[in-house]
């Protein structure tokens, strides 16, 4: 093929992601699907395909499936159909096998949810250490602190970003689909979410799903700033030990900031240039209002019956206890949820009553949780430090 023909072919590939052209060019396994994942639309639940990505391409085949039901339900589920609905009803993407690194498994993550009933895994009790659900005009977002070992993320992994794009447009995980009832006006009516992002790692997470009817969904749920974490992609005031649902204003588009009256878009350096050690801006945390705090046991009652996989080493196995704050009560009753997990799945609970009012953070002997709760006002910094290190 002449250089001119070759570049024409490459342009055509870039423009259309055509497998046939890619194959004709070098005979290798193609990289791109005929249709990017973010362009595939399926009604829930009737229109769900067995796999949204049925291709055999460079990154292999989709690991799990999108048709999830009572047969697939449970801690071995490979369901890759996920939801973000409300403070008590959302899923996170996490690995299939214990002790995994997000970077090694990003193509294969499965849905772990706060509610059973949709054919997925359930987030084990004791995983969630504090969450903030935020509803804004253009998106809903959940940010929180976790014991990530309970959802198969290796202790110490700073993780990375999952989104429906990826370098090959097949998504991470491949074929992962997202739905929400946040804008349908009916809890039983789910819309497909086309633009979303989920950062997992550093014992924290953020997941944002953007209202598909809004013109800036792709901007608020931007997926290209995968190295700068929750602080820059989902600026927030989430606190460990606090479980709350809020309304808020929209954040700035991730990576876009205003300095000296000028709107600037950040350019993320490639990994080949090494760690990102400085940032030219601090993200603006948007105003929020009407935050309602809950006891974690009230939000996540369904999780009590689920334990982490046997043999999962937990960083907070001995005496972690999470208590929710009780707003507006100086003598809030203790809300202690027992923690199971580790120790071969046997119960290892020890409740520490701690339900005082405002400012109560996780009551725990776990050094890392205590350290985090001492830094609640600098959560953004903590997040960015994690992702920049
Ligand atoms: C349940 O889901 C699995 C996995 O997608 C699928 O193979 C099976 O056919 C489904 N069962 C029913 C009854 O829909
Ligand atoms: C819909 O879900 C929300 C959040 O879980 C809940 O507060 C509300 O009561 C539900 N509405 C109905 C009508 O069930």
mmCIF file of C-alpha atoms and ligand atoms in Angstrom:
data_model
loop_
_atom_site.group_PDB
_atom_site.id
_atom_site.type_symbol
_atom_site.label_atom_id
_atom_site.label_comp_id
_atom_site.label_asym_id
_atom_site.label_seq_id
_atom_site.Cartn_x
_atom_site.Cartn_y
_atom_site.Cartn_z
ATOM 1 C CA UNK A 1 0.000 0.000 0.000
ATOM 2 C CA UNK A 2 1.426 3.390 -0.920
ATOM 3 C CA UNK A 3 2.007 5.917 1.861
ATOM 4 C CA UNK A 4 -0.842 8.020 0.516
ATOM 5 C CA UNK A 5 -3.219 5.084 0.383
ATOM 6 C CA UNK A 6 -2.092 4.029 3.818
ATOM 7 C CA UNK A 7 -2.798 7.397 5.341
ATOM 8 C CA UNK A 8 -6.156 7.546 3.594
ATOM 9 C CA UNK A 9 -6.942 4.152 5.060
ATOM 10 C CA UNK A 10 -5.800 5.240 8.505
ATOM 11 C CA UNK A 11 -7.930 8.348 8.294
ATOM 12 C CA UNK A 12 -10.865 6.223 7.313
ATOM 13 C CA UNK A 13 -10.217 3.967 10.278
ATOM 14 C CA UNK A 14 -9.994 6.919 12.614
ATOM 15 C CA UNK A 15 -13.195 8.348 11.203
ATOM 16 C CA UNK A 16 -15.278 5.217 11.103
ATOM 17 C CA UNK A 17 -13.518 2.719 13.351
ATOM 18 C CA UNK A 18 -14.101 0.232 10.635
ATOM 19 C CA UNK A 19 -12.979 -3.269 11.428
ATOM 20 C CA UNK A 20 -12.867 -4.367 7.867
ATOM 21 C CA UNK A 21 -10.426 -1.640 6.962
ATOM 22 C CA UNK A 22 -8.268 -2.394 9.986
ATOM 23 C CA UNK A 23 -8.181 -6.042 9.095
ATOM 24 C CA UNK A 24 -7.445 -5.365 5.466
ATOM 25 C CA UNK A 25 -4.587 -3.126 6.458
ATOM 26 C CA UNK A 26 -2.482 -5.536 8.468
ATOM 27 C CA UNK A 27 -4.362 -8.755 8.943
ATOM 28 C CA UNK A 28 -4.226 -8.316 12.717
ATOM 29 C CA UNK A 29 -7.141 -8.510 15.128
ATOM 30 C CA UNK A 30 -9.043 -5.255 14.965
ATOM 31 C CA UNK A 31 -9.100 -2.828 17.835
ATOM 32 C CA UNK A 32 -12.316 -0.876 17.359
ATOM 33 C CA UNK A 33 -15.903 -2.090 17.351
ATOM 34 C CA UNK A 34 -18.152 -1.158 14.452
ATOM 35 C CA UNK A 35 -20.213 0.906 16.891
ATOM 36 C CA UNK A 36 -18.665 2.560 19.966
ATOM 37 C CA UNK A 37 -20.234 1.392 23.226
ATOM 38 C CA UNK A 38 -21.397 4.931 24.017
ATOM 39 C CA UNK A 39 -23.451 4.894 20.788
ATOM 40 C CA UNK A 40 -25.347 1.707 21.632
ATOM 41 C CA UNK A 41 -28.826 2.173 23.052
ATOM 42 C CA UNK A 42 -30.843 -0.509 24.848
ATOM 43 C CA UNK A 43 -34.151 -0.143 26.655
ATOM 44 C CA UNK A 44 -34.228 -1.534 30.193
ATOM 45 C CA UNK A 45 -34.999 -4.285 30.800
ATOM 46 C CA UNK A 46 -36.696 -5.556 27.646
ATOM 47 C CA UNK A 47 -34.070 -4.433 25.139
ATOM 48 C CA UNK A 48 -30.980 -5.670 26.951
ATOM 49 C CA UNK A 49 -28.731 -7.889 24.817
ATOM 50 C CA UNK A 50 -26.934 -10.832 26.414
ATOM 51 C CA UNK A 51 -23.744 -8.853 25.794
ATOM 52 C CA UNK A 52 -23.589 -5.229 24.662
ATOM 53 C CA UNK A 53 -20.131 -5.995 23.262
ATOM 54 C CA UNK A 54 -20.302 -9.220 21.300
ATOM 55 C CA UNK A 55 -17.081 -8.599 19.408
ATOM 56 C CA UNK A 56 -13.865 -10.583 19.280
ATOM 57 C CA UNK A 57 -11.358 -7.756 19.065
ATOM 58 C CA UNK A 58 -7.910 -6.870 20.354
ATOM 59 C CA UNK A 59 -8.969 -6.702 24.014
ATOM 60 C CA UNK A 60 -10.820 -10.009 23.778
ATOM 61 C CA UNK A 61 -14.480 -10.508 24.536
ATOM 62 C CA UNK A 62 -16.820 -9.062 27.135
ATOM 63 C CA UNK A 63 -16.225 -10.936 30.404
ATOM 64 C CA UNK A 64 -19.725 -10.796 31.831
ATOM 65 C CA UNK A 65 -23.213 -10.144 30.518
ATOM 66 C CA UNK A 66 -25.917 -7.515 30.526
ATOM 67 C CA UNK A 67 -28.988 -9.727 30.990
ATOM 68 C CA UNK A 68 -29.017 -10.123 34.742
ATOM 69 C CA UNK A 69 -31.740 -11.899 36.684
ATOM 70 C CA UNK A 70 -32.431 -14.038 39.718
ATOM 71 C CA UNK A 71 -30.194 -16.759 38.302
ATOM 72 C CA UNK A 72 -27.175 -14.475 38.088
ATOM 73 C CA UNK A 73 -27.876 -12.720 41.401
ATOM 74 C CA UNK A 74 -25.215 -13.127 44.079
ATOM 75 C CA UNK A 75 -21.554 -12.741 44.868
ATOM 76 C CA UNK A 76 -20.451 -14.720 41.798
ATOM 77 C CA UNK A 77 -22.489 -12.578 39.424
ATOM 78 C CA UNK A 78 -20.776 -11.321 36.296
ATOM 79 C CA UNK A 79 -23.486 -8.740 35.698
ATOM 80 C CA UNK A 80 -22.229 -5.688 33.835
ATOM 81 C CA UNK A 81 -25.447 -3.700 33.939
ATOM 82 C CA UNK A 82 -25.202 -1.001 36.586
ATOM 83 C CA UNK A 83 -27.369 1.672 38.233
ATOM 84 C CA UNK A 84 -27.101 4.986 40.018
ATOM 85 C CA UNK A 85 -30.540 5.935 41.313
ATOM 86 C CA UNK A 86 -30.419 7.469 44.777
ATOM 87 C CA UNK A 87 -28.493 7.628 48.045
ATOM 88 C CA UNK A 88 -29.605 4.131 48.979
ATOM 89 C CA UNK A 89 -29.633 2.601 45.518
ATOM 90 C CA UNK A 90 -26.449 2.641 43.437
ATOM 91 C CA UNK A 91 -23.737 0.327 42.133
ATOM 92 C CA UNK A 92 -19.971 0.546 41.845
ATOM 93 C CA UNK A 93 -17.713 -1.156 39.331
ATOM 94 C CA UNK A 94 -15.240 -3.493 41.023
ATOM 95 C CA UNK A 95 -13.242 -6.638 40.238
ATOM 96 C CA UNK A 96 -14.442 -10.220 39.917
ATOM 97 C CA UNK A 97 -11.652 -11.756 42.000
ATOM 98 C CA UNK A 98 -10.319 -10.674 45.422
ATOM 99 C CA UNK A 99 -7.133 -8.662 45.695
ATOM 100 C CA UNK A 100 -7.238 -7.237 42.179
ATOM 101 C CA UNK A 101 -5.794 -3.998 40.866
ATOM 102 C CA UNK A 102 -8.229 -1.775 38.995
ATOM 103 C CA UNK A 103 -5.583 -1.106 36.345
ATOM 104 C CA UNK A 104 -5.284 -4.834 35.623
ATOM 105 C CA UNK A 105 -9.019 -5.480 35.565
ATOM 106 C CA UNK A 106 -10.586 -2.311 34.188
ATOM 107 C CA UNK A 107 -11.936 -4.167 31.165
ATOM 108 C CA UNK A 108 -13.679 -6.773 33.323
ATOM 109 C CA UNK A 109 -15.257 -5.045 36.336
ATOM 110 C CA UNK A 110 -18.717 -6.134 37.413
ATOM 111 C CA UNK A 111 -21.552 -4.301 39.159
ATOM 112 C CA UNK A 112 -21.667 -4.310 42.972
ATOM 113 C CA UNK A 113 -24.901 -2.745 44.212
ATOM 114 C CA UNK A 114 -26.480 -1.552 47.439
ATOM 115 C CA UNK A 115 -29.715 -3.381 46.672
ATOM 116 C CA UNK A 116 -30.279 -6.981 45.674
ATOM 117 C CA UNK A 117 -32.873 -7.833 43.046
ATOM 118 C CA UNK A 118 -31.251 -6.878 39.752
ATOM 119 C CA UNK A 119 -29.007 -9.882 39.232
ATOM 120 C CA UNK A 120 -25.798 -8.270 40.507
ATOM 121 C CA UNK A 121 -23.406 -8.699 43.388
ATOM 122 C CA UNK A 122 -24.261 -6.832 46.576
ATOM 123 C CA UNK A 123 -21.779 -4.539 48.321
ATOM 124 C CA UNK A 124 -20.916 -6.316 51.603
ATOM 125 C CA UNK A 125 -21.835 -4.651 54.844
ATOM 126 C CA UNK A 126 -18.966 -2.635 56.269
ATOM 127 C CA UNK A 127 -17.704 -1.593 52.836
ATOM 128 C CA UNK A 128 -19.277 1.853 52.799
ATOM 129 C CA UNK A 129 -17.731 4.209 55.378
ATOM 130 C CA UNK A 130 -19.539 7.378 54.367
ATOM 131 C CA UNK A 131 -21.313 8.575 51.231
ATOM 132 C CA UNK A 132 -22.647 11.781 49.772
ATOM 133 C CA UNK A 133 -25.350 11.554 47.134
ATOM 134 C CA UNK A 134 -25.665 14.780 45.140
ATOM 135 C CA UNK A 135 -28.420 15.687 42.730
ATOM 136 C CA UNK A 136 -27.795 18.694 40.477
ATOM 137 C CA UNK A 137 -29.588 20.047 37.388
ATOM 138 C CA UNK A 138 -27.431 17.990 35.005
ATOM 139 C CA UNK A 139 -26.310 14.869 36.866
ATOM 140 C CA UNK A 140 -26.465 12.752 39.994
ATOM 141 C CA UNK A 141 -23.274 11.766 41.754
ATOM 142 C CA UNK A 142 -22.259 9.574 44.676
ATOM 143 C CA UNK A 143 -18.909 10.063 46.426
ATOM 144 C CA UNK A 144 -17.772 7.993 49.336
ATOM 145 C CA UNK A 145 -15.223 6.226 51.448
ATOM 146 C CA UNK A 146 -14.888 2.460 51.396
ATOM 147 C CA UNK A 147 -13.000 -0.528 52.643
ATOM 148 C CA UNK A 148 -12.099 -1.428 49.094
ATOM 149 C CA UNK A 149 -10.799 -4.878 50.009
ATOM 150 C CA UNK A 150 -14.414 -5.946 50.620
ATOM 151 C CA UNK A 151 -15.209 -5.404 46.951
ATOM 152 C CA UNK A 152 -12.076 -7.176 45.688
ATOM 153 C CA UNK A 153 -9.818 -4.153 45.205
ATOM 154 C CA UNK A 154 -6.340 -4.825 46.560
ATOM 155 C CA UNK A 155 -5.365 -2.975 49.713
ATOM 156 C CA UNK A 156 -3.346 0.113 48.768
ATOM 157 C CA UNK A 157 -4.491 0.257 45.145
ATOM 158 C CA UNK A 158 -5.035 3.853 44.087
ATOM 159 C CA UNK A 159 -7.139 2.567 41.245
ATOM 160 C CA UNK A 160 -8.358 4.425 38.222
ATOM 161 C CA UNK A 161 -11.318 5.406 36.082
ATOM 162 C CA UNK A 162 -14.102 3.324 34.582
ATOM 163 C CA UNK A 163 -16.238 4.858 31.834
ATOM 164 C CA UNK A 164 -18.098 3.788 28.673
ATOM 165 C CA UNK A 165 -15.334 4.967 26.316
ATOM 166 C CA UNK A 166 -11.749 3.668 26.702
ATOM 167 C CA UNK A 167 -9.017 3.960 24.100
ATOM 168 C CA UNK A 168 -10.765 1.403 21.901
ATOM 169 C CA UNK A 169 -14.315 2.748 22.503
ATOM 170 C CA UNK A 170 -15.519 -0.557 23.971
ATOM 171 C CA UNK A 171 -15.763 0.853 27.507
ATOM 172 C CA UNK A 172 -14.221 -0.098 30.831
ATOM 173 C CA UNK A 173 -15.563 -2.584 31.588
ATOM 174 C CA UNK A 174 -16.110 -3.815 28.040
ATOM 175 C CA UNK A 175 -19.823 -3.720 27.376
ATOM 176 C CA UNK A 176 -20.660 -2.140 30.732
ATOM 177 C CA UNK A 177 -24.102 -0.497 30.669
ATOM 178 C CA UNK A 178 -25.527 2.131 33.027
ATOM 179 C CA UNK A 179 -29.151 2.946 33.897
ATOM 180 C CA UNK A 180 -30.923 5.340 36.241
ATOM 181 C CA UNK A 181 -34.423 6.190 37.398
ATOM 182 C CA UNK A 182 -33.252 9.616 38.590
ATOM 183 C CA UNK A 183 -34.992 11.527 35.793
ATOM 184 C CA UNK A 184 -37.891 9.304 34.816
ATOM 185 C CA UNK A 185 -40.241 10.374 37.594
ATOM 186 C CA UNK A 186 -40.931 6.741 38.397
ATOM 187 C CA UNK A 187 -38.698 4.458 40.429
ATOM 188 C CA UNK A 188 -39.540 1.560 38.146
ATOM 189 C CA UNK A 189 -38.684 3.323 34.902
ATOM 190 C CA UNK A 190 -35.022 3.348 33.968
ATOM 191 C CA UNK A 191 -33.280 5.375 31.314
ATOM 192 C CA UNK A 192 -29.966 4.364 29.820
ATOM 193 C CA UNK A 193 -27.169 6.675 30.895
ATOM 194 C CA UNK A 194 -24.869 7.343 27.962
ATOM 195 C CA UNK A 195 -22.254 9.429 29.762
ATOM 196 C CA UNK A 196 -20.895 8.425 33.176
ATOM 197 C CA UNK A 197 -17.583 8.038 35.000
ATOM 198 C CA UNK A 198 -16.540 6.104 38.084
ATOM 199 C CA UNK A 199 -13.216 6.463 39.906
ATOM 200 C CA UNK A 200 -12.394 3.571 42.238
ATOM 201 C CA UNK A 201 -9.359 3.324 44.528
ATOM 202 C CA UNK A 202 -7.517 4.821 47.477
ATOM 203 C CA UNK A 203 -10.342 3.532 49.717
ATOM 204 C CA UNK A 204 -12.674 6.001 48.056
ATOM 205 C CA UNK A 205 -14.904 6.283 45.031
ATOM 206 C CA UNK A 206 -16.908 8.748 42.999
ATOM 207 C CA UNK A 207 -19.499 7.896 40.389
ATOM 208 C CA UNK A 208 -21.337 10.453 38.306
ATOM 209 C CA UNK A 209 -24.124 9.752 35.806
ATOM 210 C CA UNK A 210 -25.206 12.570 33.521
ATOM 211 C CA UNK A 211 -28.819 13.262 32.528
ATOM 212 C CA UNK A 212 -29.006 12.005 28.933
ATOM 213 C CA UNK A 213 -31.528 14.698 28.017
ATOM 214 C CA UNK A 214 -29.056 17.514 28.748
ATOM 215 C CA UNK A 215 -26.738 18.914 26.099
ATOM 216 C CA UNK A 216 -23.644 18.952 28.331
ATOM 217 C CA UNK A 217 -23.824 15.355 29.544
ATOM 218 C CA UNK A 218 -20.501 14.521 27.910
ATOM 219 C CA UNK A 219 -18.848 17.584 29.468
ATOM 220 C CA UNK A 220 -19.950 16.988 33.066
ATOM 221 C CA UNK A 221 -19.187 13.286 32.716
ATOM 222 C CA UNK A 222 -15.921 13.940 30.858
ATOM 223 C CA UNK A 223 -13.739 10.843 30.660
ATOM 224 C CA UNK A 224 -10.333 12.121 29.553
ATOM 225 C CA UNK A 225 -8.987 13.308 32.933
ATOM 226 C CA UNK A 226 -8.395 9.805 34.197
ATOM 227 C CA UNK A 227 -5.236 10.626 36.164
ATOM 228 C CA UNK A 228 -6.501 13.373 38.471
ATOM 229 C CA UNK A 229 -9.142 11.521 40.449
ATOM 230 C CA UNK A 230 -12.293 12.461 42.294
ATOM 231 C CA UNK A 231 -11.107 15.833 43.560
ATOM 232 C CA UNK A 232 -10.931 17.179 40.013
ATOM 233 C CA UNK A 233 -13.606 15.092 38.321
ATOM 234 C CA UNK A 234 -16.217 15.159 41.079
ATOM 235 C CA UNK A 235 -15.381 17.989 43.532
ATOM 236 C CA UNK A 236 -17.229 17.252 46.771
ATOM 237 C CA UNK A 237 -17.491 17.599 50.518
ATOM 238 C CA UNK A 238 -18.064 13.947 51.299
ATOM 239 C CA UNK A 239 -16.991 12.976 54.792
ATOM 240 C CA UNK A 240 -16.101 9.677 56.278
ATOM 241 C CA UNK A 241 -18.739 8.569 58.777
ATOM 242 C CA UNK A 242 -21.458 10.711 57.188
ATOM 243 C CA UNK A 243 -24.213 9.281 54.984
ATOM 244 C CA UNK A 244 -26.150 12.053 53.282
ATOM 245 C CA UNK A 245 -28.279 13.011 50.322
ATOM 246 C CA UNK A 246 -28.015 16.569 48.975
ATOM 247 C CA UNK A 247 -29.076 18.870 46.206
ATOM 248 C CA UNK A 248 -26.458 21.049 44.592
ATOM 249 C CA UNK A 249 -25.431 23.271 41.755
ATOM 250 C CA UNK A 250 -23.535 21.883 38.805
ATOM 251 C CA UNK A 251 -19.792 21.696 39.133
ATOM 252 C CA UNK A 252 -17.535 23.155 36.447
ATOM 253 C CA UNK A 253 -16.839 20.749 33.608
ATOM 254 C CA UNK A 254 -13.966 18.531 34.773
ATOM 255 C CA UNK A 255 -10.668 20.021 33.605
ATOM 256 C CA UNK A 256 -12.176 23.452 32.969
ATOM 257 C CA UNK A 257 -11.390 26.309 35.346
ATOM 258 C CA UNK A 258 -11.365 30.078 35.455
ATOM 259 C CA UNK A 259 -8.239 32.030 36.263
ATOM 260 C CA UNK A 260 -7.813 35.804 35.974
ATOM 261 C CA UNK A 261 -11.215 35.944 34.321
ATOM 262 C CA UNK A 262 -10.202 33.494 31.618
ATOM 263 C CA UNK A 263 -11.707 30.064 31.117
ATOM 264 C CA UNK A 264 -8.911 27.540 30.691
ATOM 265 C CA UNK A 265 -8.958 23.828 29.895
ATOM 266 C CA UNK A 266 -6.388 21.723 31.682
ATOM 267 C CA UNK A 267 -4.197 19.442 29.610
ATOM 268 C CA UNK A 268 -3.427 16.172 31.350
ATOM 269 C CA UNK A 269 0.156 15.081 30.632
ATOM 270 C CA UNK A 270 0.741 11.568 29.287
ATOM 271 C CA UNK A 271 1.864 8.910 31.727
ATOM 272 C CA UNK A 272 5.199 8.690 29.925
ATOM 273 C CA UNK A 273 6.118 12.033 31.502
ATOM 274 C CA UNK A 274 5.881 10.537 34.977
ATOM 275 C CA UNK A 275 3.746 11.316 38.013
ATOM 276 C CA UNK A 276 1.639 14.463 38.038
ATOM 277 C CA UNK A 277 3.150 16.405 40.917
ATOM 278 C CA UNK A 278 1.588 19.830 40.501
ATOM 279 C CA UNK A 279 -1.748 21.122 39.295
ATOM 280 C CA UNK A 280 -2.359 24.627 37.952
ATOM 281 C CA UNK A 281 -5.715 24.936 39.701
ATOM 282 C CA UNK A 282 -7.882 23.823 42.578
ATOM 283 C CA UNK A 283 -11.337 22.656 41.579
ATOM 284 C CA UNK A 284 -14.367 24.596 42.781
ATOM 285 C CA UNK A 285 -16.696 22.603 45.008
ATOM 286 C CA UNK A 286 -20.208 23.651 43.977
ATOM 287 C CA UNK A 287 -22.710 24.910 46.529
ATOM 288 C CA UNK A 288 -25.050 22.322 47.992
ATOM 289 C CA UNK A 289 -28.220 22.513 50.029
ATOM 290 C CA UNK A 290 -30.895 20.449 51.687
ATOM 291 C CA UNK A 291 -28.482 17.767 52.810
ATOM 292 C CA UNK A 292 -30.328 15.078 54.726
ATOM 293 C CA UNK A 293 -28.252 12.718 56.820
ATOM 294 C CA UNK A 294 -29.124 9.096 57.418
ATOM 295 C CA UNK A 295 -27.988 6.234 59.528
ATOM 296 C CA UNK A 296 -26.076 3.840 57.330
ATOM 297 C CA UNK A 297 -28.192 0.995 58.633
ATOM 298 C CA UNK A 298 -31.317 2.762 57.406
ATOM 299 C CA UNK A 299 -29.883 3.277 53.940
ATOM 300 C CA UNK A 300 -28.240 -0.059 53.493
ATOM 301 C CA UNK A 301 -30.305 -2.561 55.447
ATOM 302 C CA UNK A 302 -30.033 -5.055 52.619
ATOM 303 C CA UNK A 303 -26.278 -5.334 52.982
ATOM 304 C CA UNK A 304 -26.312 -6.911 56.429
ATOM 305 C CA UNK A 305 -26.692 -10.399 55.090
ATOM 306 C CA UNK A 306 -23.739 -10.224 52.727
ATOM 307 C CA UNK A 307 -20.183 -10.832 53.775
ATOM 308 C CA UNK A 308 -16.978 -10.275 51.880
ATOM 309 C CA UNK A 309 -15.459 -13.227 50.101
ATOM 310 C CA UNK A 310 -13.575 -15.682 52.298
ATOM 311 C CA UNK A 311 -9.911 -14.918 52.471
ATOM 312 C CA UNK A 312 -10.241 -11.277 51.595
ATOM 313 C CA UNK A 313 -7.692 -9.462 53.665
ATOM 314 C CA UNK A 314 -9.293 -6.427 55.100
ATOM 315 C CA UNK A 315 -7.442 -3.352 56.186
ATOM 316 C CA UNK A 316 -9.980 -2.842 58.923
ATOM 317 C CA UNK A 317 -10.780 -6.334 59.979
ATOM 318 C CA UNK A 318 -10.450 -6.201 63.707
ATOM 319 C CA UNK A 319 -12.758 -3.559 64.975
ATOM 320 C CA UNK A 320 -14.109 -1.289 62.328
ATOM 321 C CA UNK A 321 -17.518 0.077 63.050
ATOM 322 C CA UNK A 322 -19.332 2.695 61.085
ATOM 323 C CA UNK A 323 -21.823 4.950 62.688
ATOM 324 C CA UNK A 324 -23.967 7.427 60.903
ATOM 325 C CA UNK A 325 -24.377 10.878 62.265
ATOM 326 C CA UNK A 326 -27.754 11.953 63.456
ATOM 327 C CA UNK A 327 -28.604 15.432 62.393
ATOM 328 C CA UNK A 328 -30.277 17.790 64.762
ATOM 329 C CA UNK A 329 -30.071 15.592 67.794
ATOM 330 C CA UNK A 330 -27.551 16.125 70.513
ATOM 331 C CA UNK A 331 -28.144 12.661 71.805
ATOM 332 C CA UNK A 332 -28.489 10.670 68.660
ATOM 333 C CA UNK A 333 -28.882 7.038 69.365
ATOM 334 C CA UNK A 334 -26.031 4.844 68.411
ATOM 335 C CA UNK A 335 -26.255 3.407 64.963
ATOM 336 C CA UNK A 336 -23.660 0.755 64.839
ATOM 337 C CA UNK A 337 -23.525 -1.660 62.013
ATOM 338 C CA UNK A 338 -21.583 -4.774 62.611
ATOM 339 C CA UNK A 339 -18.824 -5.515 60.202
ATOM 340 C CA UNK A 340 -18.321 -8.900 58.757
ATOM 341 C CA UNK A 341 -15.773 -9.961 56.275
ATOM 342 C CA UNK A 342 -12.240 -11.321 56.436
ATOM 343 C CA UNK A 343 -11.543 -14.135 58.825
ATOM 344 C CA UNK A 344 -12.943 -16.563 56.335
ATOM 345 C CA UNK A 345 -16.202 -14.748 56.230
ATOM 346 C CA UNK A 346 -17.051 -15.248 59.869
ATOM 347 C CA UNK A 347 -18.598 -12.411 61.714
ATOM 348 C CA UNK A 348 -16.040 -10.190 63.378
ATOM 349 C CA UNK A 349 -18.223 -7.478 64.670
ATOM 350 C CA UNK A 350 -17.640 -5.226 67.572
ATOM 351 C CA UNK A 351 -19.979 -2.374 67.981
ATOM 352 C CA UNK A 352 -18.798 0.842 69.468
ATOM 353 C CA UNK A 353 -21.696 3.112 70.296
ATOM 354 C CA UNK A 354 -20.859 6.546 69.060
ATOM 355 C CA UNK A 355 -23.951 8.297 67.890
ATOM 356 C CA UNK A 356 -23.190 11.778 68.964
ATOM 357 C CA UNK A 357 -24.349 14.644 66.851
ATOM 358 C CA UNK A 358 -22.489 16.723 64.303
ATOM 359 C CA UNK A 359 -18.918 15.955 63.603
ATOM 360 C CA UNK A 360 -19.054 12.339 64.505
ATOM 361 C CA UNK A 361 -16.884 10.548 62.064
ATOM 362 C CA UNK A 362 -16.164 6.894 61.806
ATOM 363 C CA UNK A 363 -15.545 5.505 65.231
ATOM 364 C CA UNK A 364 -12.948 2.961 64.645
ATOM 365 C CA UNK A 365 -9.598 1.717 65.725
ATOM 366 C CA UNK A 366 -8.615 1.566 62.120
ATOM 367 C CA UNK A 367 -5.752 4.000 61.764
ATOM 368 C CA UNK A 368 -6.481 4.827 58.164
ATOM 369 C CA UNK A 369 -10.100 5.703 58.869
ATOM 370 C CA UNK A 370 -9.142 7.841 61.834
ATOM 371 C CA UNK A 371 -6.554 9.614 59.776
ATOM 372 C CA UNK A 372 -9.095 10.319 57.082
ATOM 373 C CA UNK A 373 -11.664 11.613 59.495
ATOM 374 C CA UNK A 374 -9.101 14.049 60.820
ATOM 375 C CA UNK A 375 -8.818 15.482 57.350
ATOM 376 C CA UNK A 376 -12.440 15.823 56.411
ATOM 377 C CA UNK A 377 -12.178 19.451 55.496
ATOM 378 C CA UNK A 378 -9.415 18.650 53.062
ATOM 379 C CA UNK A 379 -11.064 15.725 51.351
ATOM 380 C CA UNK A 380 -10.354 17.172 47.950
ATOM 381 C CA UNK A 381 -6.715 17.411 48.792
ATOM 382 C CA UNK A 382 -6.674 13.887 50.109
ATOM 383 C CA UNK A 383 -8.243 12.625 46.943
ATOM 384 C CA UNK A 384 -5.874 14.481 44.688
ATOM 385 C CA UNK A 385 -2.856 13.459 46.721
ATOM 386 C CA UNK A 386 -3.930 9.866 46.298
ATOM 387 C CA UNK A 387 -4.305 10.109 42.601
ATOM 388 C CA UNK A 388 -1.215 12.244 42.084
ATOM 389 C CA UNK A 389 1.089 9.976 44.021
HETATM 390 C C1 LIG B 1 -30.615 -14.919 33.137
HETATM 391 O O1 LIG B 1 -29.393 -14.277 32.760
HETATM 392 C C2 LIG B 1 -28.459 -15.149 32.154
HETATM 393 C C3 LIG B 1 -27.189 -14.354 31.948
HETATM 394 O O2 LIG B 1 -27.399 -13.260 31.129
HETATM 395 C C4 LIG B 1 -29.041 -15.697 30.867
HETATM 396 O O3 LIG B 1 -28.130 -16.599 30.275
HETATM 397 C C5 LIG B 1 -30.357 -16.399 31.149
HETATM 398 O O4 LIG B 1 -30.944 -16.757 29.928
HETATM 399 C C6 LIG B 1 -31.299 -15.480 31.908
HETATM 400 N N1 LIG B 1 -32.473 -16.232 32.316
HETATM 401 C C7 LIG B 1 -33.691 -15.807 32.065
HETATM 402 C C8 LIG B 1 -34.788 -16.680 32.547
HETATM 403 O O5 LIG B 1 -33.930 -14.760 31.470
HETATM 404 C C1 LIG B 2 -38.279 6.125 45.034
HETATM 405 O O1 LIG B 2 -36.974 5.909 45.511
HETATM 406 C C2 LIG B 2 -36.559 6.846 46.491
HETATM 407 C C3 LIG B 2 -35.109 6.592 46.807
HETATM 408 O O2 LIG B 2 -34.854 5.264 47.129
HETATM 409 C C4 LIG B 2 -37.453 6.701 47.723
HETATM 410 O O3 LIG B 2 -37.074 7.645 48.699
HETATM 411 C C5 LIG B 2 -38.882 6.936 47.318
HETATM 412 O O4 LIG B 2 -39.722 6.687 48.412
HETATM 413 C C6 LIG B 2 -39.275 6.011 46.168
HETATM 414 N N1 LIG B 2 -40.596 6.382 45.687
HETATM 415 C C7 LIG B 2 -41.592 5.507 45.663
HETATM 416 C C8 LIG B 2 -42.899 6.057 45.171
HETATM 417 O O5 LIG B 2 -41.463 4.349 46.019
#
